[in-house]
Amino acid sequence: MGSKTLSYREALREGLEEALNQDSRVFLMGEDVGHYGGCYAVSKGLLEQFGTERVIDTPLCESGFVGVGIGAALGGMRPIIEVMTVNFSLLAMDQIVNTAATLRHMSGGQFHVPLVIRMACGAGRQLAAQHSHSWENFYAHIPGLKVLSPATHCDARYMLGQALADPDPVLIFEHVMLLNESGNVPESAKAPMEQALIKREGNDISLITYGGNLNKALTAAKQLKGFSISAEVVDLRCLRPLDKPTILSSIAKTHRAVVIDEGWYTGSLAGEISAIIMEEGFWHLDAPVKRVCTEEVPIPYPHHLEQAALPQVEQIVTTAKAVMEGR
């Protein structure tokens, strides 16, 4: 199978272009997605290619244009809604949580909301506390939603198409620190969007993560090899529903786990994963599950403080070594 090298941004754009080309019901809507080409230049050139009825600039009103997207989805369209940053999605929380996520249940299965919402997430670009958080766990808490976190160029390219094929609302979190990174994109998707993948085989400890922390976990695994520790790296990819069999299979193999999550420690997705391991894989464990999360502060603006607040490779390595040593 052939592949090509693209930046993460280019992979996202190819996914958008393919979706718009393949289905006339698909349209893109959000703040600055058209004439400006997207806040992160992901949709650059699509307005010229598809026109103003398929690539729609909206007012600065998340509750309004997300609500329009829900109505369009109910009317038979396949909208892709871009929310500039996950922090701004709070302004549309009522539409997402109380409407999109509930309509199938409240209608007894009569209504589906085939809506995809893309959000930029994560820190590292000195955008401060109102533009830098990772709130995937907020939405992974909500029944009725599916939550995706593409960490690889392959997933950046193909997860959108898989999400559009789903009859219910799907949220896709795109980490801003990945946008300029280049990588190989194969000719087709490697796995269904709900399946977690083992990105590095190992026997001693499982490093379980997603999104912007995958590369950090892979780097940590390479460093741990120098300490004679064989680390397995699990890319969750889908945060709701979680792929429990893959997580538990890895734990049954390695008997130890560190969960890396850019969310805050308290109430984190890492806490949910730890609970799943304790409830369903306890007898496989040789040591308590550990977590590496963001410090319990709003993301700072100064670069050195921002980096100090986020999970880093050194923390992952130190935590994994502590687990191996029984500390």
XYZ file of N, CA and C in Angstrom, residues 170-279:
330
model
N -20.849 13.364 16.323
C -19.464 12.987 16.579
C -18.649 14.256 16.776
N -17.851 14.293 17.824
C -16.954 15.413 18.094
C -15.524 14.975 17.809
N -14.773 15.799 17.083
C -13.383 15.493 16.742
C -12.495 16.582 17.337
N -11.532 16.164 18.162
C -10.611 17.092 18.817
C -9.262 17.052 18.119
N -8.842 18.189 17.554
C -7.612 18.283 16.773
C -6.599 19.116 17.560
N -5.511 18.477 17.994
C -4.549 19.152 18.867
C -3.709 20.137 18.073
N -3.648 21.384 18.569
C -2.993 22.455 17.813
C -1.496 22.232 17.636
N -0.858 21.492 18.543
C 0.583 21.284 18.435
C 0.951 20.259 17.363
N -0.038 19.597 16.806
C 0.229 18.613 15.749
C 0.170 19.226 14.355
N -0.404 20.413 14.223
C -0.765 20.938 12.909
C 0.411 21.030 11.942
N 1.577 21.424 12.421
C 2.724 21.615 11.535
C 3.588 20.367 11.395
N 3.274 19.323 12.156
C 4.068 18.095 12.096
C 3.776 17.330 10.802
N 4.818 16.789 10.186
C 4.658 16.004 8.959
C 4.727 14.511 9.268
N 4.007 13.729 8.472
C 3.995 12.288 8.665
C 3.393 11.587 7.466
N 3.481 10.271 7.484
C 2.985 9.464 6.379
C 1.478 9.255 6.486
N 0.824 9.374 5.344
C -0.616 9.120 5.259
C -0.826 7.984 4.265
N -1.346 6.832 4.718
C -1.587 5.713 3.801
C -2.775 5.983 2.888
N -3.043 5.055 1.993
C -4.108 5.241 1.008
C -5.501 5.020 1.575
N -5.582 4.454 2.767
C -6.893 4.243 3.392
C -6.709 4.171 4.898
N -7.821 4.241 5.616
C -7.791 4.179 7.072
C -7.280 2.821 7.539
N -6.624 2.813 8.694
C -6.058 1.572 9.223
C -7.029 0.811 10.118
N -8.027 1.502 10.660
C -8.923 0.847 11.616
C -10.209 1.640 11.737
N -11.292 0.999 12.200
C -12.516 1.748 12.498
C -12.234 2.824 13.530
N -13.015 3.898 13.503
C -12.715 5.046 14.354
C -12.856 4.741 15.838
N -13.599 3.717 16.216
C -13.824 3.419 17.625
C -12.795 2.455 18.199
N -11.816 2.057 17.431
C -10.843 1.059 17.876
C -9.549 1.714 18.340
N -9.104 1.368 19.550
C -7.786 1.790 20.018
C -6.717 0.958 19.316
N -5.525 1.528 19.184
C -4.442 0.841 18.481
C -3.182 0.789 19.334
N -2.483 -0.328 19.240
C -1.164 -0.449 19.872
C -0.148 0.171 18.918
N 0.452 1.280 19.331
C 1.404 1.984 18.471
C 2.842 1.525 18.695
N 3.090 0.859 19.803
C 4.409 0.282 20.079
C 4.207 -0.915 21.000
N 4.719 -2.045 20.618
C 4.596 -3.262 21.425
C 5.559 -3.204 22.603
N 5.118 -3.743 23.740
C 5.969 -3.809 24.921
C 5.470 -4.859 25.891
N 6.276 -5.202 26.868
C 5.939 -6.293 27.785
C 5.871 -5.891 29.253
N 6.447 -4.729 29.620
C 6.612 -4.407 31.036
C 5.586 -3.424 31.580
N 5.152 -2.478 30.773
C 4.244 -1.441 31.247
C 3.490 -0.847 30.057
N 2.228 -0.490 30.271
C 1.403 0.118 29.226
C 1.337 1.626 29.440
N 1.683 2.382 28.423
C 1.506 3.831 28.419
C 0.262 4.111 27.589
N -0.809 4.555 28.240
C -2.112 4.713 27.603
C -2.391 6.199 27.435
N -2.663 6.633 26.198
C -2.817 8.063 25.961
C -3.624 8.314 24.700
N -3.655 9.578 24.278
C -4.410 9.962 23.074
C -3.945 11.345 22.629
N -4.309 11.724 21.421
C -4.125 13.087 20.924
C -2.688 13.579 20.989
N -2.527 14.794 21.519
C -1.237 15.458 21.525
C -0.182 14.811 22.380
N -0.562 13.852 23.222
C 0.415 13.187 24.081
C 0.947 11.877 23.503
N 0.441 11.450 22.354
C 0.899 10.181 21.801
C 2.393 10.223 21.493
N 2.844 11.274 20.821
C 4.259 11.348 20.479
C 5.138 11.430 21.721
N 4.643 12.095 22.766
C 5.388 12.138 24.023
C 5.504 10.742 24.627
N 4.431 9.982 24.563
C 4.467 8.618 25.102
C 5.412 7.729 24.298
N 5.412 7.898 22.975
C 6.320 7.109 22.140
C 7.776 7.470 22.413
N 8.047 8.767 22.606
C 9.401 9.198 22.942
C 9.817 8.654 24.303
N 8.903 8.691 25.262
C 9.188 8.142 26.588
C 9.482 6.647 26.514
N 8.732 5.933 25.681
C 8.949 4.493 25.535
C 10.362 4.198 25.012
N 10.821 5.029 24.068
C 12.185 4.854 23.554
C 13.215 5.095 24.649
N 12.990 6.118 25.477
C 13.926 6.392 26.567
C 13.897 5.295 27.617
N 12.721 4.760 27.884
C 12.608 3.685 28.879
C 13.363 2.428 28.446
N 13.458 2.233 27.145
C 14.219 1.089 26.642
C 15.663 1.140 27.140
N 16.208 2.349 27.299
C 17.557 2.509 27.824
C 17.688 2.088 29.272
N 16.563 1.982 29.980
C 16.554 1.492 31.362
C 16.075 0.041 31.422
N 16.102 -0.628 30.277
C 15.672 -2.040 30.165
C 14.207 -2.216 30.534
N 13.383 -1.201 30.211
C 11.937 -1.263 30.426
C 11.255 -1.273 29.070
N 10.484 -2.318 28.814
C 9.779 -2.461 27.546
C 8.365 -1.905 27.690
N 8.145 -0.726 27.123
C 6.865 -0.030 27.287
C 5.986 -0.217 26.052
N 4.741 -0.594 26.300
C 3.743 -0.665 25.235
C 2.971 0.650 25.213
N 2.713 1.192 24.011
C 2.007 2.464 23.883
C 0.653 2.225 23.222
N -0.402 2.624 23.915
C -1.776 2.461 23.437
C -2.332 3.831 23.052
N -2.746 3.982 21.798
C -3.412 5.191 21.323
C -4.914 4.946 21.386
N -5.600 5.622 22.291
C -7.031 5.377 22.489
C -7.856 5.733 21.256
N -7.533 6.841 20.582
C -8.184 7.304 19.360
C -9.641 7.727 19.590
N -10.441 6.882 20.160
C -11.846 7.180 20.449
C -12.011 7.228 21.966
N -12.522 8.346 22.478
C -12.641 8.546 23.921
C -14.036 8.243 24.442
N -15.003 8.222 23.560
C -16.329 7.692 23.876
C -16.918 7.128 22.597
N -17.179 5.840 22.529
C -16.933 4.841 23.571
C -15.468 4.428 23.618
N -14.977 4.152 24.808
C -13.615 3.661 24.963
C -13.532 2.200 24.531
N -12.425 1.848 23.928
C -12.186 0.470 23.497
C -11.608 -0.313 24.677
N -12.509 -0.777 25.552
C -12.074 -1.487 26.754
C -11.272 -2.755 26.448
N -11.682 -3.580 25.469
C -10.920 -4.809 25.223
C -9.453 -4.563 24.909
N -9.131 -3.525 24.123
C -7.736 -3.253 23.798
C -6.974 -2.793 25.033
N -7.593 -1.930 25.839
C -6.953 -1.471 27.076
C -6.669 -2.647 27.993
N -7.673 -3.467 28.226
C -7.532 -4.580 29.175
C -6.593 -5.652 28.649
N -6.573 -5.855 27.339
C -5.645 -6.816 26.752
C -4.197 -6.380 26.969
N -3.960 -5.080 26.840
C -2.611 -4.565 27.078
C -2.211 -4.742 28.535
N -3.136 -4.464 29.448
C -2.850 -4.626 30.878
C -2.584 -6.092 31.218
N -3.341 -7.001 30.613
C -3.127 -8.429 30.856
C -1.742 -8.869 30.407
N -1.188 -8.149 29.453
C 0.143 -8.471 28.920
C 1.261 -7.860 29.755
N 1.093 -6.577 30.147
C 2.192 -5.865 30.811
C 2.065 -5.813 32.330
N 0.843 -5.878 32.843
C 0.558 -5.898 34.284
C 0.798 -4.565 34.989
N 1.075 -3.514 34.236
C 1.303 -2.183 34.829
C 0.815 -1.130 33.840
N 0.463 0.065 34.363
C -0.045 1.101 33.463
C 0.254 2.494 33.985
N 0.553 3.376 33.036
C 0.576 4.815 33.272
C -0.353 5.430 32.232
N -1.287 6.263 32.676
C -2.228 6.928 31.774
C -1.807 8.389 31.653
N -1.601 8.844 30.409
C -1.156 10.215 30.153
C -2.304 10.986 29.523
N -2.645 12.134 30.141
C -3.851 12.866 29.765
C -3.583 14.357 29.946
N -3.845 15.168 28.907
C -3.632 16.605 29.016
C -4.738 17.310 29.786
N -5.771 16.595 30.160
C -6.774 17.175 31.045
C -6.226 17.302 32.459
N -6.929 18.077 33.273
C -6.518 18.196 34.666
C -6.696 16.871 35.391
N -5.889 16.679 36.442
C -5.871 15.421 37.197
C -7.240 15.111 37.795
N -7.838 16.096 38.447
C -9.136 15.888 39.093
C -10.240 15.764 38.048
N -10.977 14.674 38.085
C -12.066 14.463 37.141
C -11.600 14.167 35.730
N -10.377 13.716 35.571
C -9.797 13.522 34.241
C -10.308 12.254 33.562
N -10.141 12.211 32.247
C -10.392 10.980 31.506
C -9.449 9.884 31.985
N -8.243 10.283 32.393
C -7.287 9.315 32.937
C -7.854 8.628 34.174
N -8.633 9.370 34.967
C -9.264 8.754 36.135
C -10.277 7.699 35.732
N -11.050 7.954 34.672
C -12.018 6.978 34.164
C -11.314 5.720 33.671
N -10.228 5.907 32.931
C -9.483 4.759 32.418
C -8.884 3.954 33.569
N -8.373 4.652 34.579
C -7.833 3.967 35.760
C -8.915 3.138 36.447
N -10.127 3.704 36.538
C -11.229 2.978 37.175
C -11.603 1.736 36.377
N -11.618 1.855 35.048
C -11.919 0.690 34.207
C -10.900 -0.419 34.452
N -9.623 -0.045 34.513
C -8.567 -1.039 34.746
C -8.737 -1.679 36.115
N -9.044 -0.882 37.137
C -9.199 -1.421 38.487
C -10.432 -2.316 38.591
N -11.532 -1.935 37.907
C -12.769 -2.717 37.995
C -12.713 -4.000 37.182
